[in-house]
Amino acid sequence: MRNYLKHFINGEWVESTGSDVEEVINPATEEVIGKISLGTKEDLDKAVKAARDAFPSFSTMPKEERVKMLERIAEEYEKRKDDIIETITDELGSPLTVSEKVHYMMGYNHFSQATESLKEFTFIEDLGGHTRVKESIGVSGLITPWNFPTNQTSTKIASAFAAGSPVILKPAEITPFAAIILAEIFEAAGVPKGAFNLVNGTGEVIGNGISSHPDIDFVSFTGSGKVGQKIMQNASETIKNVALELGGKSPLVVLEDADVEKAAKVAVNHIATNTGQVCSAATRVLIPSKMKDSFEEAVKKVLSEFPVGNPREENYVGPLVSKKQWDTVQSYIEKGKEEGATLLAGGTGKPEGIDKGYFARLTVFSDVKNDMTIAQEEIFGPVMSILTYDGLDDAIEISNDTVYGLAGYVVGEDKDALRKVATSIRAGRIKVNDAEADFAAPFGGYKQSGIGREWGDHGIEEYLETKTILGFPS
Ligand code: NAP
Ligand code: MG
């Protein structure tokens, strides 16, 4: 049992001032694996005060010292590798290999990348007529979702630390344990007291508390659009800066000359990785009309390469994170059938032979029209919609016919066509032919997918204000 009933405030583990606790459930077994305290407004106020008190010295810590601090964090993070992997498998249900190769590594890469970006970062620059200074934005409130317990937390914290901004983190209630390990890592790495504060709790109390707090200068949020709106509303009262990483309904455009089997594998991988609970997942797959039969055959074949089951065994797909998420996914699958899409694979219910855990079936719909609910709304589960197009302009028009703009994908050979699709999709991140990740590349969304860019030096910029000094004595 992991009973973590304390918050981390001002460099210490402290009792909650409230008595509410929340049980954390392993979605693969449906068993309770631990508890956390649900913090109060008073706990939050204490954390904000600690961060405010830390601000003068933390924001002026020399860059070289901040670099060393981030390097120590990366070292301590590596020491906790096994714990991080086990914890994410238990709280999220992610298979051990995915917990290692995706979740553990993303956290590590963000701390390493922030270190490298910070080394090159220019905080003060003489631009002739004026001197431009970049300074810490102040105290930052970080609110993170459950789908990547180390990724979103690490990118936000690493950037804030690089910029000299003290933080208060409120992770998702249902996957809180990875953030507790991060707090222990910062403690071991000697992060100054008050620079990192962790307050567990609900979105209602701690989330709203952060976005409306008069002593918090900036809120960085990752999660749903609905909560993003609420954060903007609350933040508007004190003209707080906000960064929002919200949902997506990203297109994967398969070109006429693409290798059908490779393309099918890329497409299935998107709904299989993290059980499709990925904001940037390609969930609308656009194929040339004449490729329909061969692509559908290839997808059906590829599905078996992504086994669903016990995350502690050799499977690639674990359960969905919660009963609530499972129910949501089921209702979208029902909706797809109702609206007339053809169910090519999967469907409602649990995979054969599984009765415990929030496991869903890898589900593929074909004959999807872009105005159907399953093509417009983010499902956040292992559900693919296949749509057909005729000509590149049609593919681009369908791709952009969405309120979202987080990511886009294109696979094929013809360079002009690849470039045309990549430059025409209105989204923050485009991947051509399943290109490798680059942690220096900015991440964030157009349209209703959000505001701002995280990762690398763009991430650091979010935690900075720009000051102009005229007549700065040289
Ligand atoms: P969510 O409900 O938006 O929750 C995200 C975080 O916000 C959690 O820590 C949550 O706390 C907190 N929160 C809830 N209400 C709040 C409020 N009024 N004020 C401030 N914070 C509040 O999202 P979710 O249920 O975790 O995930 C579902 C959806 O989020 C997905 O369908 C997807 O659209 C989106 N998402 C997007 C990304 C991305 O990177 N763009 C990543 C993950 C999820 P609790 O723990 O108490 O709920
Ligand atoms: Mg929620």
Short mmCIF file of C-alpha atoms and ligand atoms in Angstrom, two decimals:
data_model
loop_
_atom_site.label_atom_id
_atom_site.label_comp_id
_atom_site.label_asym_id
_atom_site.label_seq_id
_atom_site.Cartn_x
_atom_site.Cartn_y
_atom_site.Cartn_z
CA MET A 1 0.00 0.00 0.00
CA ARG A 2 1.26 3.44 -0.88
CA ASN A 3 -0.17 5.80 1.67
CA TYR A 4 1.09 9.26 0.89
CA LEU A 5 -1.00 11.47 3.07
CA LYS A 6 1.36 14.43 3.17
CA HIS A 7 1.92 17.40 0.91
CA PHE A 8 5.39 18.73 0.11
CA ILE A 9 5.49 22.39 1.12
CA ASN A 10 8.47 24.63 1.74
CA GLY A 11 10.95 21.75 1.55
CA GLU A 12 9.10 19.50 4.00
CA TRP A 13 6.51 16.75 4.00
CA VAL A 14 3.60 18.20 5.94
CA GLU A 15 0.25 16.90 7.16
CA SER A 16 -2.82 18.02 5.28
CA THR A 17 -4.95 20.54 7.13
CA GLY A 18 -8.03 18.63 5.97
CA SER A 19 -9.05 15.06 6.66
CA ASP A 20 -10.34 13.97 3.25
CA VAL A 21 -8.44 11.16 1.59
CA GLU A 22 -8.81 9.57 -1.83
CA GLU A 23 -8.13 5.95 -2.71
CA VAL A 24 -6.00 5.28 -5.75
CA ILE A 25 -6.95 2.31 -7.89
CA ASN A 26 -4.86 0.08 -10.12
CA PRO A 27 -6.92 0.00 -13.33
CA ALA A 28 -5.61 -3.43 -14.33
CA THR A 29 -6.74 -5.15 -11.13
CA GLU A 30 -9.39 -2.71 -9.85
CA GLU A 31 -7.69 -2.96 -6.46
CA VAL A 32 -6.91 -0.06 -4.15
CA ILE A 33 -3.15 0.51 -4.18
CA GLY A 34 -2.90 3.48 -1.87
CA LYS A 35 -4.25 6.77 -0.66
CA ILE A 36 -3.54 10.47 -0.91
CA SER A 37 -4.80 13.43 1.07
CA LEU A 38 -7.09 15.87 -0.64
CA GLY A 39 -5.60 19.24 0.18
CA THR A 40 -7.48 22.32 1.30
CA LYS A 41 -7.34 25.99 0.40
CA GLU A 42 -5.22 26.44 3.52
CA ASP A 43 -2.67 23.89 2.27
CA LEU A 44 -2.56 25.72 -1.05
CA ASP A 45 -2.10 29.09 0.63
CA LYS A 46 0.85 27.70 2.59
CA ALA A 47 2.42 26.40 -0.61
CA VAL A 48 1.88 29.72 -2.41
CA LYS A 49 3.47 31.58 0.48
CA ALA A 50 6.47 29.24 0.44
CA ALA A 51 6.87 29.80 -3.30
CA ARG A 52 6.55 33.59 -2.91
CA ASP A 53 9.16 33.58 -0.17
CA ALA A 54 11.48 31.52 -2.37
CA PHE A 55 11.00 33.79 -5.36
CA PRO A 56 13.61 36.50 -4.70
CA SER A 57 16.51 34.09 -4.34
CA PHE A 58 15.29 31.38 -6.73
CA SER A 59 14.62 33.83 -9.55
CA THR A 60 18.09 35.33 -9.26
CA MET A 61 20.02 32.08 -8.82
CA PRO A 62 22.90 32.26 -11.33
CA LYS A 63 22.33 30.35 -14.53
CA GLU A 64 25.34 28.06 -13.87
CA GLU A 65 23.80 27.01 -10.57
CA ARG A 66 20.46 26.33 -12.19
CA VAL A 67 22.22 24.19 -14.80
CA LYS A 68 23.93 22.20 -12.04
CA MET A 69 20.64 21.80 -10.18
CA LEU A 70 18.93 20.41 -13.30
CA GLU A 71 21.87 18.04 -13.83
CA ARG A 72 21.52 16.78 -10.26
CA ILE A 73 17.79 16.28 -10.81
CA ALA A 74 18.47 14.18 -13.91
CA GLU A 75 20.96 12.07 -11.91
CA GLU A 76 18.53 11.54 -9.06
CA TYR A 77 15.77 10.77 -11.56
CA GLU A 78 17.89 7.99 -13.05
CA LYS A 79 18.41 6.50 -9.59
CA ARG A 80 14.64 6.16 -9.21
CA LYS A 81 14.15 4.44 -12.56
CA ASP A 82 12.66 1.18 -11.26
CA ASP A 83 10.31 2.97 -8.86
CA ILE A 84 9.05 5.28 -11.57
CA ILE A 85 8.37 2.41 -13.96
CA GLU A 86 6.58 0.29 -11.32
CA THR A 87 4.55 3.22 -10.06
CA ILE A 88 3.29 4.25 -13.47
CA THR A 89 2.40 0.67 -14.29
CA ASP A 90 0.41 0.43 -11.05
CA GLU A 91 -1.40 3.77 -11.16
CA LEU A 92 -1.95 4.16 -14.90
CA GLY A 93 -1.98 0.53 -16.02
CA SER A 94 0.72 1.12 -18.58
CA PRO A 95 2.68 -2.02 -19.60
CA LEU A 96 6.15 -2.16 -18.03
CA THR A 97 7.94 -1.68 -21.35
CA VAL A 98 5.82 1.39 -22.14
CA SER A 99 6.34 2.73 -18.62
CA GLU A 100 10.06 2.48 -19.27
CA LYS A 101 10.45 3.45 -22.93
CA VAL A 102 7.78 6.13 -23.00
CA HIS A 103 6.95 7.44 -19.53
CA TYR A 104 10.27 7.10 -17.72
CA MET A 105 12.24 8.31 -20.73
CA MET A 106 10.05 11.34 -21.45
CA GLY A 107 10.57 12.66 -17.94
CA TYR A 108 14.30 12.08 -18.20
CA ASN A 109 14.51 13.71 -21.62
CA HIS A 110 12.69 16.82 -20.45
CA PHE A 111 15.15 17.39 -17.60
CA SER A 112 18.13 16.74 -19.88
CA GLN A 113 16.76 18.94 -22.65
CA ALA A 114 15.96 21.81 -20.27
CA THR A 115 19.56 21.63 -19.03
CA GLU A 116 20.92 21.90 -22.58
CA SER A 117 18.46 24.63 -23.55
CA LEU A 118 19.32 26.60 -20.42
CA LYS A 119 23.06 26.43 -21.16
CA GLU A 120 22.41 28.19 -24.51
CA PHE A 121 19.71 30.54 -23.24
CA THR A 122 20.29 34.31 -23.40
CA PHE A 123 18.66 36.18 -20.53
CA ILE A 124 20.14 39.58 -21.22
CA GLU A 125 20.91 41.02 -24.62
CA ASP A 126 22.10 44.41 -25.82
CA LEU A 127 20.07 45.17 -28.95
CA GLY A 128 21.54 48.55 -29.77
CA GLY A 129 18.72 50.92 -28.91
CA HIS A 130 17.71 48.91 -25.86
CA THR A 131 18.67 46.05 -23.61
CA ARG A 132 16.28 43.11 -23.48
CA VAL A 133 16.10 41.18 -20.24
CA LYS A 134 14.20 37.94 -19.68
CA GLU A 135 13.15 37.44 -16.07
CA SER A 136 11.24 34.80 -14.16
CA ILE A 137 7.50 35.24 -14.53
CA GLY A 138 6.97 34.76 -10.80
CA VAL A 139 5.19 31.94 -8.99
CA SER A 140 3.72 29.28 -11.29
CA GLY A 141 0.81 26.93 -10.66
CA LEU A 142 1.03 23.64 -12.56
CA ILE A 143 -2.01 21.43 -13.12
CA THR A 144 -1.47 18.10 -14.84
CA PRO A 145 -3.59 15.19 -16.12
CA TRP A 146 -3.28 11.45 -15.54
CA ASN A 147 -2.30 10.18 -18.98
CA PHE A 148 1.45 10.87 -18.77
CA PRO A 149 2.31 11.15 -15.06
CA THR A 150 5.97 12.06 -15.65
CA ASN A 151 5.84 13.78 -19.04
CA GLN A 152 3.67 16.82 -18.41
CA THR A 153 4.92 17.31 -14.87
CA SER A 154 8.58 17.08 -15.93
CA THR A 155 8.38 19.40 -18.91
CA LYS A 156 6.62 22.06 -16.84
CA ILE A 157 8.88 21.75 -13.79
CA ALA A 158 12.13 21.54 -15.77
CA SER A 159 11.21 24.68 -17.73
CA ALA A 160 10.11 26.56 -14.61
CA PHE A 161 13.32 25.67 -12.78
CA ALA A 162 15.40 26.72 -15.79
CA ALA A 163 13.60 30.07 -15.77
CA GLY A 164 13.82 30.51 -11.99
CA SER A 165 10.12 30.22 -11.27
CA PRO A 166 9.04 28.55 -8.00
CA VAL A 167 6.09 26.20 -8.54
CA ILE A 168 3.06 24.61 -6.94
CA LEU A 169 2.12 21.32 -8.62
CA LYS A 170 -1.31 19.74 -8.48
CA PRO A 171 -1.18 16.40 -10.28
CA ALA A 172 -4.26 14.40 -11.30
CA GLU A 173 -5.91 12.74 -8.34
CA ILE A 174 -6.12 9.34 -9.98
CA THR A 175 -2.38 9.03 -10.80
CA PRO A 176 -0.63 10.94 -8.01
CA PHE A 177 2.25 8.67 -7.05
CA ALA A 178 4.72 9.47 -9.83
CA ALA A 179 4.59 13.13 -8.71
CA ILE A 180 5.43 12.07 -5.15
CA ILE A 181 8.57 10.39 -6.50
CA LEU A 182 9.42 13.61 -8.35
CA ALA A 183 9.13 15.55 -5.08
CA GLU A 184 11.51 13.05 -3.46
CA ILE A 185 13.89 13.49 -6.40
CA PHE A 186 13.89 17.29 -5.98
CA GLU A 187 14.49 16.88 -2.27
CA ALA A 188 17.47 14.60 -2.95
CA ALA A 189 18.79 16.97 -5.61
CA GLY A 190 18.80 19.88 -3.18
CA VAL A 191 16.21 22.06 -4.90
CA PRO A 192 15.91 25.15 -2.65
CA LYS A 193 13.04 25.03 -0.18
CA GLY A 194 9.86 26.62 -1.45
CA ALA A 195 10.92 26.33 -5.10
CA PHE A 196 8.94 23.12 -5.48
CA ASN A 197 5.65 22.51 -3.70
CA LEU A 198 3.27 19.60 -4.21
CA VAL A 199 -0.33 19.87 -3.07
CA ASN A 200 -2.58 16.94 -3.85
CA GLY A 201 -6.28 17.42 -4.18
CA THR A 202 -9.29 17.87 -6.40
CA GLY A 203 -9.63 20.09 -9.43
CA GLU A 204 -12.52 21.77 -7.69
CA VAL A 205 -10.54 22.87 -4.61
CA ILE A 206 -6.86 22.96 -5.54
CA GLY A 207 -7.27 23.43 -9.30
CA ASN A 208 -9.70 26.34 -8.96
CA GLY A 209 -7.65 27.57 -6.03
CA ILE A 210 -4.55 27.81 -8.24
CA SER A 211 -6.22 29.49 -11.22
CA SER A 212 -7.87 32.12 -9.06
CA HIS A 213 -5.04 32.70 -6.58
CA PRO A 214 -3.97 36.36 -6.47
CA ASP A 215 -0.38 35.42 -5.58
CA ILE A 216 0.13 33.04 -8.49
CA ASP A 217 1.42 34.77 -11.62
CA PHE A 218 1.16 32.03 -14.22
CA VAL A 219 -0.81 28.81 -14.66
CA SER A 220 0.36 26.01 -16.91
CA PHE A 221 -2.37 23.47 -17.46
CA THR A 222 -2.63 20.24 -19.42
CA GLY A 223 -5.99 18.51 -19.68
CA SER A 224 -9.46 18.89 -21.13
CA GLY A 225 -10.80 21.90 -23.01
CA LYS A 226 -13.63 22.33 -20.57
CA VAL A 227 -11.29 22.76 -17.61
CA GLY A 228 -9.01 24.91 -19.78
CA GLN A 229 -11.91 27.34 -20.28
CA LYS A 230 -12.58 27.46 -16.57
CA ILE A 231 -8.90 28.22 -15.93
CA MET A 232 -8.95 31.11 -18.40
CA GLN A 233 -12.07 32.50 -16.75
CA ASN A 234 -10.59 32.32 -13.27
CA ALA A 235 -7.23 33.65 -14.41
CA SER A 236 -8.85 36.63 -16.10
CA GLU A 237 -9.74 38.13 -12.72
CA THR A 238 -6.10 38.85 -11.93
CA ILE A 239 -4.91 39.00 -15.57
CA LYS A 240 -2.82 35.90 -14.98
CA ASN A 241 -0.79 34.44 -17.80
CA VAL A 242 -1.98 30.98 -18.85
CA ALA A 243 -0.56 28.19 -20.96
CA LEU A 244 -2.99 25.48 -22.00
CA GLU A 245 -2.26 22.10 -23.54
CA LEU A 246 -5.67 20.68 -24.41
CA GLY A 247 -7.08 17.93 -26.57
CA GLY A 248 -6.75 16.92 -30.18
CA LYS A 249 -8.31 14.97 -33.02
CA SER A 250 -5.25 14.69 -35.16
CA PRO A 251 -5.24 13.48 -38.75
CA LEU A 252 -2.87 10.94 -40.28
CA VAL A 253 -2.78 11.44 -44.04
CA VAL A 254 -1.70 8.34 -45.94
CA LEU A 255 -0.44 9.28 -49.39
CA GLU A 256 -1.18 7.25 -52.52
CA ASP A 257 2.38 6.02 -52.79
CA ALA A 258 2.69 4.96 -49.14
CA ASP A 259 3.61 1.42 -48.20
CA VAL A 260 0.24 0.15 -47.05
CA GLU A 261 1.53 -2.17 -44.36
CA LYS A 262 3.88 0.41 -42.87
CA ALA A 263 1.10 3.01 -42.88
CA ALA A 264 -1.29 0.59 -41.17
CA LYS A 265 1.29 -0.05 -38.49
CA VAL A 266 1.79 3.66 -37.85
CA ALA A 267 -1.99 4.11 -37.60
CA VAL A 268 -2.57 1.21 -35.19
CA ASN A 269 0.37 2.29 -33.06
CA HIS A 270 -1.41 5.59 -32.42
CA ILE A 271 -4.48 3.95 -30.87
CA ALA A 272 -2.43 1.27 -29.07
CA THR A 273 0.26 3.36 -27.38
CA ASN A 274 -0.89 4.32 -23.88
CA THR A 275 -4.23 2.71 -24.84
CA GLY A 276 -4.94 5.69 -27.07
CA GLN A 277 -4.91 8.05 -24.09
CA VAL A 278 -2.62 10.48 -25.88
CA CYS A 279 -3.64 14.05 -26.73
CA SER A 280 -1.54 14.06 -29.89
CA ALA A 281 -2.68 10.63 -31.13
CA ALA A 282 -3.70 10.37 -34.77
CA THR A 283 -7.27 9.14 -34.47
CA ARG A 284 -8.53 10.21 -37.91
CA VAL A 285 -6.79 8.20 -40.59
CA LEU A 286 -7.26 9.62 -44.09
CA ILE A 287 -6.62 7.24 -46.97
CA PRO A 288 -7.05 7.62 -50.74
CA SER A 289 -10.41 6.09 -51.77
CA LYS A 290 -8.72 3.57 -54.03
CA MET A 291 -6.56 2.31 -51.17
CA LYS A 292 -9.55 1.54 -48.91
CA ASP A 293 -9.67 -2.25 -49.23
CA SER A 294 -5.94 -2.86 -49.03
CA PHE A 295 -5.51 -0.49 -46.08
CA GLU A 296 -8.37 -2.03 -44.10
CA GLU A 297 -6.97 -5.50 -44.67
CA ALA A 298 -3.54 -4.35 -43.51
CA VAL A 299 -4.97 -2.73 -40.37
CA LYS A 300 -6.81 -5.92 -39.41
CA LYS A 301 -3.59 -7.88 -39.85
CA VAL A 302 -1.46 -5.46 -37.83
CA LEU A 303 -3.83 -5.35 -34.82
CA SER A 304 -2.62 -8.71 -33.54
CA GLU A 305 0.89 -7.26 -33.13
CA PHE A 306 -0.44 -5.08 -30.31
CA PRO A 307 -1.62 -7.49 -27.61
CA VAL A 308 -3.98 -6.17 -24.94
CA GLY A 309 -3.69 -7.52 -21.41
CA ASN A 310 -1.96 -7.60 -18.04
CA PRO A 311 0.54 -4.72 -18.02
CA ARG A 312 2.94 -6.81 -15.94
CA GLU A 313 3.13 -9.40 -18.71
CA GLU A 314 4.39 -8.97 -22.25
CA ASN A 315 1.57 -6.88 -23.61
CA TYR A 316 1.65 -3.61 -25.48
CA VAL A 317 -1.77 -2.32 -24.48
CA GLY A 318 -2.91 -1.98 -20.87
CA PRO A 319 -6.30 -0.98 -19.49
CA LEU A 320 -7.86 2.47 -19.67
CA VAL A 321 -7.09 4.53 -16.60
CA SER A 322 -10.48 4.34 -14.88
CA LYS A 323 -14.01 3.01 -14.97
CA LYS A 324 -15.10 6.50 -16.02
CA GLN A 325 -12.74 6.51 -18.99
CA TRP A 326 -13.85 2.98 -19.93
CA ASP A 327 -17.51 4.07 -19.90
CA THR A 328 -16.70 7.11 -22.03
CA VAL A 329 -14.93 4.98 -24.61
CA GLN A 330 -17.83 2.51 -24.72
CA SER A 331 -20.32 5.29 -25.34
CA TYR A 332 -18.26 6.62 -28.25
CA ILE A 333 -18.11 3.16 -29.80
CA GLU A 334 -21.92 2.95 -29.51
CA LYS A 335 -22.20 6.40 -31.03
CA GLY A 336 -20.01 5.40 -34.00
CA LYS A 337 -22.29 2.46 -34.74
CA GLU A 338 -25.43 4.56 -34.34
CA GLU A 339 -24.16 7.22 -36.72
CA GLY A 340 -23.55 4.60 -39.41
CA ALA A 341 -19.79 3.97 -39.39
CA THR A 342 -18.71 0.40 -40.16
CA LEU A 343 -17.13 -1.47 -37.28
CA LEU A 344 -14.07 -3.08 -38.80
CA ALA A 345 -12.50 -4.47 -35.62
CA GLY A 346 -13.05 -4.44 -31.87
CA GLY A 347 -16.24 -2.96 -30.45
CA THR A 348 -17.80 -2.53 -27.05
CA GLY A 349 -17.05 -4.75 -24.07
CA LYS A 350 -13.80 -6.17 -22.79
CA PRO A 351 -11.32 -8.16 -24.90
CA GLU A 352 -11.92 -11.88 -24.98
CA GLY A 353 -10.74 -13.71 -21.86
CA ILE A 354 -10.48 -10.59 -19.70
CA ASP A 355 -13.09 -9.87 -17.05
CA LYS A 356 -11.22 -7.75 -14.53
CA GLY A 357 -9.67 -4.35 -15.15
CA TYR A 358 -10.72 -1.47 -17.37
CA PHE A 359 -9.51 -3.10 -20.57
CA ALA A 360 -11.04 -2.03 -23.86
CA ARG A 361 -10.80 -3.56 -27.34
CA LEU A 362 -8.69 -1.96 -30.04
CA THR A 363 -11.50 -0.62 -32.18
CA VAL A 364 -11.43 0.47 -35.81
CA PHE A 365 -14.25 2.17 -37.67
CA SER A 366 -14.28 2.59 -41.42
CA ASP A 367 -16.67 4.54 -43.69
CA VAL A 368 -16.38 7.40 -41.22
CA LYS A 369 -17.55 10.83 -42.38
CA ASN A 370 -15.82 13.81 -40.88
CA ASP A 371 -19.03 15.24 -39.43
CA MET A 372 -19.66 12.14 -37.30
CA THR A 373 -19.13 12.49 -33.56
CA ILE A 374 -16.32 9.91 -33.61
CA ALA A 375 -14.45 12.07 -36.14
CA GLN A 376 -14.99 15.35 -34.29
CA GLU A 377 -14.67 14.61 -30.58
CA GLU A 378 -11.62 13.42 -28.72
CA ILE A 379 -12.31 9.89 -27.46
CA PHE A 380 -9.08 9.38 -25.52
CA GLY A 381 -9.11 5.64 -26.00
CA PRO A 382 -8.10 2.97 -28.53
CA VAL A 383 -10.53 3.95 -31.30
CA MET A 384 -9.50 4.67 -34.90
CA SER A 385 -11.68 6.33 -37.52
CA ILE A 386 -10.81 5.65 -41.15
CA LEU A 387 -11.95 8.26 -43.69
CA THR A 388 -11.34 8.35 -47.42
CA TYR A 389 -10.23 11.27 -49.60
CA ASP A 390 -9.88 12.09 -53.27
CA GLY A 391 -6.86 14.24 -54.03
CA LEU A 392 -4.52 16.12 -51.72
CA ASP A 393 -6.69 19.21 -51.44
CA ASP A 394 -9.53 17.06 -50.17
CA ALA A 395 -7.20 15.40 -47.63
CA ILE A 396 -6.05 18.81 -46.37
CA GLU A 397 -9.59 20.15 -46.16
CA ILE A 398 -10.75 17.15 -44.11
CA SER A 399 -7.64 17.36 -41.92
CA ASN A 400 -8.38 20.97 -41.03
CA ASP A 401 -12.11 20.51 -40.56
CA THR A 402 -11.83 20.27 -36.77
CA VAL A 403 -11.82 22.62 -33.80
CA TYR A 404 -8.49 21.11 -32.79
CA GLY A 405 -4.94 21.67 -34.02
CA LEU A 406 -2.52 19.82 -31.81
CA ALA A 407 -0.78 17.51 -34.29
CA GLY A 408 -0.82 16.08 -37.80
CA TYR A 409 0.86 13.15 -39.51
CA VAL A 410 1.65 12.22 -43.07
CA VAL A 411 3.20 9.07 -44.54
CA GLY A 412 4.29 8.38 -48.11
CA GLU A 413 7.12 8.90 -50.60
CA ASP A 414 6.47 11.89 -52.84
CA LYS A 415 8.43 14.78 -51.35
CA ASP A 416 6.23 17.54 -52.78
CA ALA A 417 3.09 15.89 -51.44
CA LEU A 418 4.70 15.31 -48.03
CA ARG A 419 5.72 18.96 -47.86
CA LYS A 420 2.34 20.20 -49.02
CA VAL A 421 0.44 18.24 -46.39
CA ALA A 422 2.95 19.07 -43.63
CA THR A 423 2.75 22.80 -44.30
CA SER A 424 -1.02 22.91 -44.85
CA ILE A 425 -2.28 21.19 -41.72
CA ARG A 426 -3.17 23.84 -39.12
CA ALA A 427 -1.56 22.22 -36.10
CA GLY A 428 1.39 22.73 -33.78
CA ARG A 429 3.30 19.55 -34.50
CA ILE A 430 3.54 17.60 -37.74
CA LYS A 431 5.35 14.30 -38.11
CA VAL A 432 6.44 13.07 -41.51
CA ASN A 433 6.94 9.32 -41.95
CA ASP A 434 6.91 8.59 -38.22
CA ALA A 435 9.96 10.78 -37.59
CA GLU A 436 11.76 10.41 -34.27
CA ALA A 437 10.94 12.55 -31.25
CA ASP A 438 12.99 15.69 -30.63
CA PHE A 439 12.75 17.14 -27.15
CA ALA A 440 14.08 20.49 -28.33
CA ALA A 441 11.08 20.89 -30.66
CA PRO A 442 8.19 23.01 -29.34
CA PHE A 443 4.98 21.20 -28.43
CA GLY A 444 1.55 22.81 -28.30
CA GLY A 445 -1.64 23.41 -30.16
CA TYR A 446 -3.40 25.70 -32.65
CA LYS A 447 -7.09 26.51 -32.31
CA GLN A 448 -8.87 24.82 -29.40
CA SER A 449 -5.88 22.58 -28.69
CA GLY A 450 -4.37 25.27 -26.54
CA ILE A 451 -2.24 28.30 -25.98
CA GLY A 452 1.54 28.32 -25.74
CA ARG A 453 4.40 25.93 -26.46
CA GLU A 454 6.23 23.60 -24.10
CA TRP A 455 9.53 21.64 -24.38
CA GLY A 456 13.07 22.95 -24.87
CA ASP A 457 13.70 26.68 -25.04
CA HIS A 458 10.07 27.45 -25.96
CA GLY A 459 9.12 25.79 -22.68
CA ILE A 460 11.53 28.01 -20.75
CA GLU A 461 10.13 31.13 -22.47
CA GLU A 462 6.70 30.41 -20.99
CA TYR A 463 8.05 31.00 -17.48
CA LEU A 464 9.69 34.32 -18.38
CA GLU A 465 8.64 37.93 -18.73
CA THR A 466 10.42 40.26 -21.13
CA LYS A 467 11.74 43.56 -19.81
CA THR A 468 13.08 46.40 -21.92
CA ILE A 469 15.70 48.69 -20.43
CA LEU A 470 16.54 51.88 -22.26
CA GLY A 471 19.85 53.49 -21.44
CA PHE A 472 21.20 50.52 -19.49
CA PRO A 473 24.68 51.52 -18.28
CA SER A 474 27.18 49.22 -19.98
P1 NAP B 1 -9.24 17.22 -16.76
O1 NAP B 1 -10.50 16.86 -16.11
O2 NAP B 1 -9.15 18.45 -17.55
O3 NAP B 1 -8.11 17.19 -15.62
C1 NAP B 1 -6.80 17.63 -15.78
C2 NAP B 1 -6.33 18.22 -14.46
O4 NAP B 1 -7.11 19.36 -14.15
C3 NAP B 1 -6.46 17.27 -13.28
O5 NAP B 1 -5.40 17.49 -12.39
C4 NAP B 1 -7.78 17.73 -12.69
O6 NAP B 1 -7.94 17.43 -11.33
C5 NAP B 1 -7.67 19.22 -12.87
N1 NAP B 1 -8.95 19.94 -12.78
C6 NAP B 1 -10.21 19.46 -12.84
N2 NAP B 1 -11.10 20.46 -12.69
C7 NAP B 1 -10.39 21.60 -12.54
C8 NAP B 1 -10.74 22.97 -12.35
N3 NAP B 1 -12.00 23.38 -12.30
N4 NAP B 1 -9.74 23.87 -12.25
C9 NAP B 1 -8.46 23.51 -12.32
N5 NAP B 1 -8.07 22.22 -12.47
C10 NAP B 1 -9.02 21.27 -12.58
O7 NAP B 1 -8.77 16.13 -17.73
P2 NAP B 1 -8.72 14.58 -17.40
O8 NAP B 1 -10.04 14.08 -16.93
O9 NAP B 1 -7.60 14.36 -16.51
O10 NAP B 1 -8.41 14.05 -18.86
C11 NAP B 1 -9.45 13.97 -19.82
C12 NAP B 1 -9.22 14.87 -21.01
O11 NAP B 1 -8.10 15.74 -20.92
C13 NAP B 1 -8.94 14.08 -22.26
O12 NAP B 1 -10.13 13.65 -22.85
C14 NAP B 1 -8.15 15.04 -23.10
O13 NAP B 1 -9.02 15.83 -23.86
C15 NAP B 1 -7.51 15.96 -22.19
N6 NAP B 1 -6.05 15.78 -22.09
C16 NAP B 1 -5.21 16.52 -22.88
C17 NAP B 1 -3.85 16.39 -22.77
C18 NAP B 1 -2.87 17.21 -23.56
O14 NAP B 1 -1.66 17.05 -23.39
N7 NAP B 1 -3.28 18.12 -24.40
C19 NAP B 1 -3.33 15.46 -21.89
C20 NAP B 1 -4.21 14.73 -21.11
C21 NAP B 1 -5.56 14.91 -21.20
P3 NAP B 1 -8.58 16.02 -10.87
O15 NAP B 1 -7.45 15.12 -10.73
O16 NAP B 1 -9.23 16.32 -9.59
O17 NAP B 1 -9.55 15.63 -11.92
MG MG B 2 -10.65 14.86 -14.25
#
